[in-house]
mmCIF file of C-alpha atoms in Angstrom:
data_model
loop_
_atom_site.group_PDB
_atom_site.id
_atom_site.type_symbol
_atom_site.label_atom_id
_atom_site.label_comp_id
_atom_site.label_asym_id
_atom_site.label_seq_id
_atom_site.Cartn_x
_atom_site.Cartn_y
_atom_site.Cartn_z
ATOM 1 C CA MET A 1 14.770 -57.365 66.699
ATOM 2 C CA GLU A 2 15.957 -56.866 70.277
ATOM 3 C CA SER A 3 18.808 -59.335 70.094
ATOM 4 C CA SER A 4 20.409 -57.446 67.225
ATOM 5 C CA LEU A 5 21.996 -54.658 69.287
ATOM 6 C CA PRO A 6 22.936 -56.003 72.697
ATOM 7 C CA ASP A 7 24.225 -53.418 75.171
ATOM 8 C CA LEU A 8 24.064 -50.524 72.710
ATOM 9 C CA GLU A 9 24.421 -47.167 74.466
ATOM 10 C CA ALA A 10 22.831 -43.929 73.290
ATOM 11 C CA ILE A 11 23.157 -40.204 73.899
ATOM 12 C CA LEU A 12 19.963 -38.168 73.702
ATOM 13 C CA LEU A 13 20.383 -34.449 72.898
ATOM 14 C CA VAL A 14 17.685 -32.519 74.771
ATOM 15 C CA GLY A 15 19.359 -29.184 75.508
ATOM 16 C CA GLY A 16 17.426 -26.853 73.186
ATOM 17 C CA GLN A 17 15.121 -24.083 74.382
ATOM 18 C CA GLY A 18 12.331 -24.812 71.897
ATOM 19 C CA THR A 19 11.899 -21.112 71.079
ATOM 20 C CA ARG A 20 9.846 -21.850 67.940
ATOM 21 C CA LEU A 21 7.268 -23.628 70.107
ATOM 22 C CA ARG A 22 6.604 -20.793 72.554
ATOM 23 C CA PRO A 23 4.434 -20.336 74.567
ATOM 24 C CA LEU A 24 4.223 -24.136 74.988
ATOM 25 C CA THR A 25 7.890 -24.301 76.021
ATOM 26 C CA LEU A 26 7.863 -21.410 78.511
ATOM 27 C CA GLY A 27 7.252 -23.826 81.385
ATOM 28 C CA THR A 28 8.103 -27.182 79.811
ATOM 29 C CA PRO A 29 11.090 -28.194 77.691
ATOM 30 C CA LYS A 30 10.075 -29.288 74.185
ATOM 31 C CA PRO A 31 11.009 -32.974 74.693
ATOM 32 C CA LEU A 32 8.582 -33.183 77.640
ATOM 33 C CA LEU A 33 5.548 -31.705 75.854
ATOM 34 C CA PRO A 34 2.638 -34.159 75.903
ATOM 35 C CA THR A 35 2.521 -35.828 72.488
ATOM 36 C CA ALA A 36 -0.174 -38.444 71.822
ATOM 37 C CA GLY A 37 -0.775 -38.694 75.550
ATOM 38 C CA VAL A 38 2.798 -39.037 76.890
ATOM 39 C CA PRO A 39 5.892 -36.806 77.049
ATOM 40 C CA PHE A 40 7.419 -36.570 73.562
ATOM 41 C CA LEU A 41 10.597 -38.365 74.621
ATOM 42 C CA ALA A 42 8.652 -41.400 75.842
ATOM 43 C CA HIS A 43 8.152 -42.348 72.188
ATOM 44 C CA GLN A 44 11.902 -42.085 71.502
ATOM 45 C CA LEU A 45 12.859 -44.034 74.621
ATOM 46 C CA ALA A 46 10.412 -46.839 73.862
ATOM 47 C CA ARG A 47 11.587 -47.041 70.253
ATOM 48 C CA ALA A 48 15.260 -47.112 71.212
ATOM 49 C CA ARG A 49 14.487 -49.885 73.714
ATOM 50 C CA SER A 50 12.708 -51.877 70.975
ATOM 51 C CA PHE A 51 15.972 -51.874 68.972
ATOM 52 C CA GLY A 52 17.971 -53.224 71.891
ATOM 53 C CA VAL A 53 19.300 -49.975 73.408
ATOM 54 C CA ARG A 54 19.723 -50.522 77.140
ATOM 55 C CA ARG A 55 21.409 -47.378 78.457
ATOM 56 C CA ILE A 56 20.791 -43.754 77.487
ATOM 57 C CA VAL A 57 22.661 -40.649 78.610
ATOM 58 C CA PHE A 58 20.574 -37.462 78.504
ATOM 59 C CA ALA A 59 22.531 -34.367 77.430
ATOM 60 C CA THR A 60 20.463 -31.631 79.093
ATOM 61 C CA SER A 61 20.768 -27.866 79.387
ATOM 62 C CA TYR A 62 17.470 -25.881 79.260
ATOM 63 C CA LYS A 63 15.237 -26.687 82.281
ATOM 64 C CA ALA A 64 17.550 -29.638 82.950
ATOM 65 C CA SER A 65 16.053 -30.415 86.360
ATOM 66 C CA MET A 66 12.701 -31.407 84.806
ATOM 67 C CA PHE A 67 13.953 -34.505 82.960
ATOM 68 C CA GLU A 68 14.864 -36.781 85.849
ATOM 69 C CA PRO A 69 11.502 -36.369 87.650
ATOM 70 C CA ALA A 70 9.791 -37.245 84.336
ATOM 71 C CA PHE A 71 11.746 -40.444 83.564
ATOM 72 C CA GLY A 72 13.621 -41.398 86.745
ATOM 73 C CA ASP A 73 16.187 -44.157 86.387
ATOM 74 C CA GLY A 74 14.455 -45.465 83.252
ATOM 75 C CA SER A 75 13.310 -48.760 84.760
ATOM 76 C CA ALA A 76 9.715 -48.112 83.624
ATOM 77 C CA PHE A 77 11.067 -48.273 80.055
ATOM 78 C CA GLY A 78 13.400 -51.200 80.676
ATOM 79 C CA LEU A 79 16.310 -48.766 80.339
ATOM 80 C CA SER A 80 19.075 -47.387 82.487
ATOM 81 C CA LEU A 81 19.131 -43.563 82.257
ATOM 82 C CA GLU A 82 21.868 -41.083 83.207
ATOM 83 C CA TYR A 83 21.554 -37.282 83.204
ATOM 84 C CA ILE A 84 24.453 -34.999 82.294
ATOM 85 C CA THR A 85 23.888 -31.228 82.388
ATOM 86 C CA GLU A 86 25.834 -28.546 80.516
ATOM 87 C CA GLU A 87 26.313 -25.423 82.589
ATOM 88 C CA THR A 88 26.549 -23.412 79.379
ATOM 89 C CA PRO A 89 25.275 -24.722 76.010
ATOM 90 C CA LEU A 90 28.141 -26.347 74.081
ATOM 91 C CA GLY A 91 26.529 -26.949 70.664
ATOM 92 C CA THR A 92 25.767 -30.417 69.302
ATOM 93 C CA GLY A 93 29.381 -31.644 69.321
ATOM 94 C CA GLY A 94 30.175 -30.230 72.754
ATOM 95 C CA ALA A 95 27.003 -31.758 74.181
ATOM 96 C CA ILE A 96 27.837 -35.205 72.736
ATOM 97 C CA ARG A 97 31.423 -34.985 74.077
ATOM 98 C CA ASN A 98 30.182 -33.871 77.494
ATOM 99 C CA ALA A 99 27.614 -36.698 77.737
ATOM 100 C CA ALA A 100 30.223 -39.274 76.642
ATOM 101 C CA GLU A 101 31.812 -38.953 80.103
ATOM 102 C CA ALA A 102 28.976 -41.192 81.329
ATOM 103 C CA LEU A 103 29.353 -43.882 78.641
ATOM 104 C CA THR A 104 30.719 -47.327 79.509
ATOM 105 C CA SER A 105 31.411 -48.508 75.923
ATOM 106 C CA GLY A 106 34.922 -49.122 74.580
ATOM 107 C CA PRO A 107 36.735 -47.066 71.890
ATOM 108 C CA ASP A 108 35.625 -49.299 68.990
ATOM 109 C CA ASP A 109 31.979 -49.637 70.093
ATOM 110 C CA PRO A 110 29.127 -47.898 68.275
ATOM 111 C CA VAL A 111 27.257 -45.161 70.165
ATOM 112 C CA LEU A 112 23.820 -44.044 69.001
ATOM 113 C CA VAL A 113 23.088 -40.282 69.121
ATOM 114 C CA LEU A 114 19.457 -39.159 68.999
ATOM 115 C CA ASN A 115 17.971 -35.668 68.758
ATOM 116 C CA GLY A 116 15.181 -34.855 71.208
ATOM 117 C CA ASP A 117 12.904 -33.206 68.642
ATOM 118 C CA ILE A 118 12.748 -35.830 65.876
ATOM 119 C CA LEU A 119 10.116 -38.499 65.230
ATOM 120 C CA SER A 120 11.496 -41.183 62.939
ATOM 121 C CA GLY A 121 10.290 -44.566 61.734
ATOM 122 C CA HIS A 122 13.646 -45.726 60.333
ATOM 123 C CA ASP A 123 15.341 -48.999 61.297
ATOM 124 C CA ILE A 124 17.968 -48.058 63.898
ATOM 125 C CA GLY A 125 19.240 -51.647 63.940
ATOM 126 C CA GLU A 126 19.964 -51.517 60.218
ATOM 127 C CA GLN A 127 21.816 -48.200 60.629
ATOM 128 C CA VAL A 128 24.039 -49.684 63.357
ATOM 129 C CA ARG A 129 24.696 -52.870 61.360
ATOM 130 C CA LEU A 130 25.745 -50.818 58.315
ATOM 131 C CA HIS A 131 28.058 -48.716 60.520
ATOM 132 C CA ARG A 132 29.717 -51.824 61.930
ATOM 133 C CA ALA A 133 29.987 -53.661 58.610
ATOM 134 C CA ARG A 134 31.688 -50.715 56.898
ATOM 135 C CA GLU A 135 33.753 -49.743 59.973
ATOM 136 C CA ALA A 136 32.673 -46.133 59.576
ATOM 137 C CA ALA A 137 33.690 -43.236 61.806
ATOM 138 C CA VAL A 138 30.102 -41.953 61.786
ATOM 139 C CA THR A 139 26.941 -43.165 60.048
ATOM 140 C CA LEU A 140 24.221 -40.560 59.576
ATOM 141 C CA HIS A 141 20.573 -41.201 58.988
ATOM 142 C CA LEU A 142 19.523 -39.259 55.877
ATOM 143 C CA THR A 143 15.944 -38.636 54.835
ATOM 144 C CA GLU A 144 14.424 -37.261 51.634
ATOM 145 C CA VAL A 145 12.303 -34.118 51.836
ATOM 146 C CA VAL A 146 10.302 -32.162 49.281
ATOM 147 C CA ASP A 147 12.004 -28.849 50.073
ATOM 148 C CA PRO A 148 15.629 -29.431 51.139
ATOM 149 C CA SER A 149 16.461 -25.690 50.975
ATOM 150 C CA ARG A 150 15.219 -25.324 54.593
ATOM 151 C CA PHE A 151 17.758 -27.903 55.803
ATOM 152 C CA GLY A 152 21.421 -28.720 55.362
ATOM 153 C CA CYS A 153 21.696 -31.186 52.487
ATOM 154 C CA VAL A 154 24.048 -34.153 52.464
ATOM 155 C CA PRO A 155 25.293 -35.533 49.116
ATOM 156 C CA THR A 156 26.737 -39.078 49.007
ATOM 157 C CA ASP A 157 28.665 -41.078 46.385
ATOM 158 C CA ASP A 158 27.583 -44.453 44.938
ATOM 159 C CA GLU A 159 28.992 -46.315 47.948
ATOM 160 C CA GLY A 160 27.016 -44.219 50.430
ATOM 161 C CA ARG A 161 30.042 -42.172 51.514
ATOM 162 C CA VAL A 162 29.108 -38.607 52.507
ATOM 163 C CA THR A 163 31.037 -36.190 50.291
ATOM 164 C CA ALA A 164 30.023 -32.818 51.784
ATOM 165 C CA PHE A 165 27.837 -30.973 54.286
ATOM 166 C CA LEU A 166 26.057 -28.109 52.606
ATOM 167 C CA GLU A 167 24.332 -25.566 54.799
ATOM 168 C CA LYS A 168 20.890 -24.233 53.827
ATOM 169 C CA THR A 169 21.112 -23.138 50.210
ATOM 170 C CA PRO A 170 18.530 -21.925 47.638
ATOM 171 C CA ASN A 171 19.623 -24.563 45.072
ATOM 172 C CA PRO A 172 20.312 -27.823 46.928
ATOM 173 C CA VAL A 173 22.260 -30.499 45.031
ATOM 174 C CA THR A 174 20.232 -33.304 46.627
ATOM 175 C CA ASN A 175 16.910 -33.696 48.440
ATOM 176 C CA ARG A 176 18.605 -35.822 51.091
ATOM 177 C CA ILE A 177 19.084 -34.075 54.412
ATOM 178 C CA ASN A 178 20.660 -34.827 57.767
ATOM 179 C CA ALA A 179 17.855 -36.533 59.727
ATOM 180 C CA GLY A 180 19.507 -36.072 63.126
ATOM 181 C CA CYS A 181 20.243 -39.670 64.171
ATOM 182 C CA TYR A 182 23.918 -40.657 64.217
ATOM 183 C CA VAL A 183 25.977 -43.742 64.991
ATOM 184 C CA PHE A 184 29.465 -42.743 66.163
ATOM 185 C CA THR A 185 32.419 -44.971 66.832
ATOM 186 C CA ARG A 186 33.191 -44.120 70.465
ATOM 187 C CA SER A 187 36.809 -43.034 69.810
ATOM 188 C CA VAL A 188 35.513 -40.400 67.341
ATOM 189 C CA ILE A 189 33.401 -38.819 70.088
ATOM 190 C CA ASP A 190 36.460 -38.796 72.362
ATOM 191 C CA SER A 191 38.382 -36.809 69.734
ATOM 192 C CA ILE A 192 35.913 -33.866 69.997
ATOM 193 C CA PRO A 193 37.515 -31.096 72.126
ATOM 194 C CA ARG A 194 36.190 -31.200 75.672
ATOM 195 C CA GLY A 195 34.340 -28.278 77.257
ATOM 196 C CA GLU A 196 34.249 -26.250 74.035
ATOM 197 C CA VAL A 197 31.373 -25.120 71.832
ATOM 198 C CA VAL A 198 31.467 -27.463 68.830
ATOM 199 C CA SER A 199 28.929 -28.141 66.048
ATOM 200 C CA VAL A 200 29.033 -31.681 64.632
ATOM 201 C CA GLU A 201 27.315 -30.448 61.461
ATOM 202 C CA ARG A 202 29.684 -27.527 60.792
ATOM 203 C CA GLU A 203 32.929 -28.791 62.330
ATOM 204 C CA THR A 204 33.119 -32.477 63.315
ATOM 205 C CA PHE A 205 31.562 -34.088 60.226
ATOM 206 C CA PRO A 206 33.298 -31.861 57.629
ATOM 207 C CA GLY A 207 36.601 -32.343 59.524
ATOM 208 C CA LEU A 208 36.247 -36.141 59.405
ATOM 209 C CA ILE A 209 35.491 -36.051 55.661
ATOM 210 C CA GLU A 210 38.487 -33.782 55.033
ATOM 211 C CA SER A 211 40.829 -36.093 56.908
ATOM 212 C CA GLY A 212 39.675 -39.076 54.829
ATOM 213 C CA ARG A 213 37.678 -40.858 57.548
ATOM 214 C CA LEU A 214 34.589 -42.776 56.411
ATOM 215 C CA VAL A 215 31.380 -40.832 57.058
ATOM 216 C CA LEU A 216 28.459 -42.904 55.791
ATOM 217 C CA GLY A 217 24.922 -41.958 54.850
ATOM 218 C CA TYR A 218 22.074 -44.360 55.656
ATOM 219 C CA ALA A 219 19.219 -43.041 53.494
ATOM 220 C CA THR A 220 15.587 -44.039 53.996
ATOM 221 C CA ARG A 221 12.146 -42.920 52.901
ATOM 222 C CA THR A 222 10.380 -43.922 56.106
ATOM 223 C CA TYR A 223 8.347 -41.603 58.345
ATOM 224 C CA TRP A 224 10.359 -38.591 59.547
ATOM 225 C CA LEU A 225 9.325 -35.342 61.241
ATOM 226 C CA ASP A 226 11.108 -32.481 63.002
ATOM 227 C CA VAL A 227 8.559 -31.320 65.595
ATOM 228 C CA GLY A 228 10.117 -27.876 66.096
ATOM 229 C CA THR A 229 7.082 -25.753 65.122
ATOM 230 C CA PRO A 230 3.532 -25.777 66.522
ATOM 231 C CA ALA A 231 2.108 -27.135 63.229
ATOM 232 C CA ALA A 232 4.688 -29.951 63.144
ATOM 233 C CA PHE A 233 4.193 -30.713 66.848
ATOM 234 C CA VAL A 234 0.434 -31.101 66.274
ATOM 235 C CA GLN A 235 1.119 -33.258 63.204
ATOM 236 C CA GLY A 236 3.452 -35.546 65.160
ATOM 237 C CA SER A 237 0.893 -36.126 67.906
ATOM 238 C CA ARG A 238 -1.838 -36.669 65.308
ATOM 239 C CA ASP A 239 0.231 -39.186 63.301
ATOM 240 C CA LEU A 240 1.023 -41.183 66.449
ATOM 241 C CA VAL A 241 -2.632 -41.286 67.558
ATOM 242 C CA LEU A 242 -3.745 -42.349 64.058
ATOM 243 C CA GLY A 243 -1.021 -45.010 63.909
ATOM 244 C CA ARG A 244 0.794 -43.512 60.900
ATOM 245 C CA LEU A 245 3.925 -43.993 62.984
ATOM 246 C CA SER A 246 3.717 -46.831 65.462
ATOM 247 C CA SER A 247 5.026 -46.218 68.970
ATOM 248 C CA PRO A 248 5.327 -48.714 71.817
ATOM 249 C CA ALA A 249 4.687 -45.775 74.195
ATOM 250 C CA LEU A 250 1.195 -44.904 72.869
ATOM 251 C CA PRO A 251 -1.102 -45.207 75.933
ATOM 252 C CA GLY A 252 -3.973 -46.847 74.044
ATOM 253 C CA PRO A 253 -4.874 -48.307 70.658
ATOM 254 C CA PRO A 254 -4.442 -46.025 67.607
ATOM 255 C CA GLY A 255 -7.653 -44.453 66.314
ATOM 256 C CA GLN A 256 -9.532 -41.214 65.629
ATOM 257 C CA TYR A 257 -8.835 -39.980 69.149
ATOM 258 C CA LEU A 258 -7.045 -40.969 72.322
ATOM 259 C CA ALA A 259 -8.616 -40.057 75.684
ATOM 260 C CA LEU A 260 -6.527 -40.143 78.865
ATOM 261 C CA ASP A 261 -7.811 -40.968 82.362
ATOM 262 C CA GLY A 262 -10.738 -38.866 83.517
ATOM 263 C CA ALA A 263 -11.288 -37.168 80.136
ATOM 264 C CA ARG A 264 -14.976 -36.468 79.450
ATOM 265 C CA VAL A 265 -15.968 -36.399 75.785
ATOM 266 C CA SER A 266 -19.695 -35.836 75.203
ATOM 267 C CA PRO A 267 -21.331 -38.421 72.931
ATOM 268 C CA ASP A 268 -22.705 -35.383 71.068
ATOM 269 C CA ALA A 269 -19.234 -33.955 70.357
ATOM 270 C CA LYS A 270 -17.212 -34.717 67.220
ATOM 271 C CA VAL A 271 -13.633 -35.651 68.117
ATOM 272 C CA LEU A 272 -11.657 -36.978 65.143
ATOM 273 C CA GLY A 273 -8.470 -36.880 63.092
ATOM 274 C CA GLY A 274 -5.972 -38.179 65.649
ATOM 275 C CA THR A 275 -6.859 -35.848 68.520
ATOM 276 C CA ALA A 276 -5.251 -36.421 71.923
ATOM 277 C CA VAL A 277 -7.597 -35.571 74.826
ATOM 278 C CA GLY A 278 -5.651 -34.969 78.045
ATOM 279 C CA ALA A 279 -6.471 -36.263 81.507
ATOM 280 C CA ARG A 280 -9.672 -34.712 82.969
ATOM 281 C CA ALA A 281 -10.154 -32.568 79.841
ATOM 282 C CA VAL A 282 -13.786 -31.868 78.921
ATOM 283 C CA VAL A 283 -15.284 -31.686 75.417
ATOM 284 C CA GLU A 284 -18.921 -30.583 75.621
ATOM 285 C CA ALA A 285 -21.890 -31.476 73.402
ATOM 286 C CA GLY A 286 -21.820 -29.954 69.936
ATOM 287 C CA ALA A 287 -18.092 -29.174 70.066
ATOM 288 C CA THR A 288 -15.874 -30.226 67.152
ATOM 289 C CA VAL A 289 -12.218 -31.150 67.684
ATOM 290 C CA MET A 290 -10.096 -32.290 64.728
ATOM 291 C CA GLY A 291 -6.447 -33.407 64.777
ATOM 292 C CA SER A 292 -5.569 -31.384 67.873
ATOM 293 C CA VAL A 293 -3.723 -31.697 71.182
ATOM 294 C CA LEU A 294 -5.962 -30.979 74.183
ATOM 295 C CA SER A 295 -3.842 -30.756 77.342
ATOM 296 C CA ASP A 296 -4.866 -31.947 80.806
ATOM 297 C CA ASP A 297 -7.801 -30.186 82.500
ATOM 298 C CA CYS A 298 -8.730 -27.989 79.520
ATOM 299 C CA VAL A 299 -12.370 -27.350 78.557
ATOM 300 C CA ILE A 300 -13.861 -27.078 75.061
ATOM 301 C CA GLU A 301 -17.344 -25.656 75.476
ATOM 302 C CA ALA A 302 -20.511 -26.466 73.529
ATOM 303 C CA GLY A 303 -20.397 -25.503 69.861
ATOM 304 C CA ALA A 304 -16.705 -24.525 69.858
ATOM 305 C CA SER A 305 -14.424 -25.786 67.047
ATOM 306 C CA VAL A 306 -10.759 -26.660 67.592
ATOM 307 C CA ILE A 307 -8.877 -27.742 64.464
ATOM 308 C CA ASP A 308 -5.133 -28.538 64.079
ATOM 309 C CA SER A 309 -4.384 -26.659 67.307
ATOM 310 C CA VAL A 310 -2.907 -27.014 70.785
ATOM 311 C CA VAL A 311 -4.978 -26.093 73.846
ATOM 312 C CA GLY A 312 -2.830 -25.725 76.979
ATOM 313 C CA GLN A 313 -3.338 -27.125 80.451
ATOM 314 C CA GLY A 314 -6.431 -25.812 82.191
ATOM 315 C CA ALA A 315 -7.266 -23.494 79.287
ATOM 316 C CA ARG A 316 -10.878 -22.866 78.250
ATOM 317 C CA VAL A 317 -12.298 -22.357 74.757
ATOM 318 C CA CYS A 318 -15.757 -20.843 75.191
ATOM 319 C CA ALA A 319 -18.953 -21.506 73.266
ATOM 320 C CA GLY A 320 -19.023 -20.731 69.556
ATOM 321 C CA THR A 321 -15.317 -19.919 69.310
ATOM 322 C CA VAL A 322 -13.313 -21.194 66.329
ATOM 323 C CA VAL A 323 -9.666 -22.144 66.919
ATOM 324 C CA ARG A 324 -7.756 -23.256 63.821
ATOM 325 C CA ASP A 325 -3.983 -23.688 63.461
ATOM 326 C CA ALA A 326 -3.433 -21.886 66.769
ATOM 327 C CA VAL A 327 -1.787 -22.334 70.171
ATOM 328 C CA ILE A 328 -3.666 -21.517 73.371
ATOM 329 C CA GLY A 329 -1.319 -21.213 76.372
ATOM 330 C CA ASP A 330 -1.864 -22.849 79.764
ATOM 331 C CA GLY A 331 -4.722 -21.382 81.771
ATOM 332 C CA ALA A 332 -5.816 -18.964 79.013
ATOM 333 C CA ILE A 333 -9.520 -18.286 78.492
ATOM 334 C CA VAL A 334 -10.783 -17.603 74.996
ATOM 335 C CA GLY A 335 -14.191 -15.900 75.343
ATOM 336 C CA PRO A 336 -17.239 -16.780 73.236
ATOM 337 C CA GLY A 337 -17.396 -15.925 69.543
ATOM 338 C CA ASN A 338 -13.674 -15.412 68.920
ATOM 339 C CA GLU A 339 -11.938 -16.620 65.761
ATOM 340 C CA LEU A 340 -8.310 -17.636 66.200
ATOM 341 C CA GLN A 341 -6.366 -18.897 63.191
ATOM 342 C CA HIS A 342 -3.260 -18.632 60.994
ATOM 343 C CA GLY A 343 -0.737 -19.641 63.662
ATOM 344 C CA VAL A 344 -1.855 -17.147 66.313
ATOM 345 C CA ARG A 345 -0.504 -17.846 69.819
ATOM 346 C CA ILE A 346 -2.271 -16.881 73.026
ATOM 347 C CA TRP A 347 0.120 -16.580 75.975
ATOM 348 C CA PRO A 348 -0.550 -18.439 79.258
ATOM 349 C CA GLY A 349 -3.132 -16.914 81.595
ATOM 350 C CA VAL A 350 -4.452 -14.420 79.026
ATOM 351 C CA GLU A 351 -8.204 -13.832 78.979
ATOM 352 C CA LEU A 352 -9.751 -12.807 75.647
ATOM 353 C CA PRO A 353 -13.133 -11.090 76.000
ATOM 354 C CA GLU A 354 -16.117 -12.127 73.901
ATOM 355 C CA ARG A 355 -15.595 -11.475 70.161
ATOM 356 C CA ALA A 356 -12.235 -9.775 70.799
ATOM 357 C CA LEU A 357 -10.593 -11.297 67.741
ATOM 358 C CA ARG A 358 -12.364 -11.972 64.432
ATOM 359 C CA TYR A 359 -11.330 -12.786 60.912
ATOM 360 C CA SER A 360 -14.751 -12.680 59.311
ATOM 361 C CA SER A 361 -16.818 -9.512 58.894
ATOM 362 C CA ASP A 362 -20.133 -10.864 60.182
ATOM 363 C CA VAL A 363 -21.416 -9.518 63.493
#
C-alpha cells in the first residue's frame, strides 16, 4: 500500500474551537483529546502514513501552541510535520491556502486535505488514484448517511462528477454528504485568495463547478464518523478500542477495554464495551464501566456505574453514582448517590454533593 503514493503531502485542518465538546475542549483542542488511549490526531497521522503520506502541514488556530509539543517534528510517526498558524480564523479555504505556503509539491501534484475531527476507514490511496486518473481539480470523499438533512449533501452524475453543493436542507436530493477529505491539484489551492476568509464548501467548490472544472466525488460506504459531539467522541473511541475501525496508532490490541500504563482495574469490576482506561486511572471493585472514556488519574469508586460517558482527568465518581451519556470535566467530584444522564455536562473542578442530582424518585 505504501508504495502507491510516494511523497504525497497533506494539509490537516485543526483550527476549530470544538465548542460542541465543551467542557472537554476548554483546556485541550478537540484534535488532541485522548481517543482510544492516544490524542485523536494520532489515529489520523498513522493512517495517512500507512497510505504513503510523508509530510503534513498542520493548519492551526485555536490553542495552536499545543500541537507541536504533542507531535514534534513527526519522526515518531515516520512523518515530517510543519505547523502554520492563522492569526485570525480564515475559514476552510483560507486555512488551506495559508497552509499551502509550506508545501513543496508542484502545481500539478495532488495535495491531500484532512479534517481534524473525522474518523474514516476509506481508502485514501484509491481516492488519490481516481483524482490523478481523471485529472480532476478536486476529488471529494463522499459518504452515505441515514439522515443527510444535518449535513450538506453532494449530488453527482453517472460519471462521478459533482453537480452541486447543497447546504443543509429538510428534503435532501441524495444521502451522500461531503465527508471532509479532499484531494486538490496544487494549482487549485494556489488560486484561492490569500489572507481572506474563504469557505471551500460555499465558495471554492461551487465556483469550480460553475467554471466547468472537474470536481469529482469518491463515494464509499466504509466507516465514517464526525466526532464533534460528546456522544460521537465516545463512540469513536469505543469503535477504535473494539477494532470496528482499525488504527495503527492504537496502543494495544483491540478488545473490550484498553488500559494505559499504571491503570488499576479491580478484578471485581466490570469494564466492557470498548472502554479506554487512562494512565493511573482506578476502577474499584463492583464498579461497572461500559463503552466510556476514562481520562488519566480519574477514579471510579466501588459500585459506581459509568456508561457511554467521558470522565475527565483526575475526576472522581463516588460510590453508588450512575453516570450515563454524560461528560464529567477535569478534576470534578461527583458525590455518592448522584444520577447523571441525558447529555449532562459537569464543568471542571465542580464538586457535586451527595445525592445532589437525581432522575429517579426513590430516596
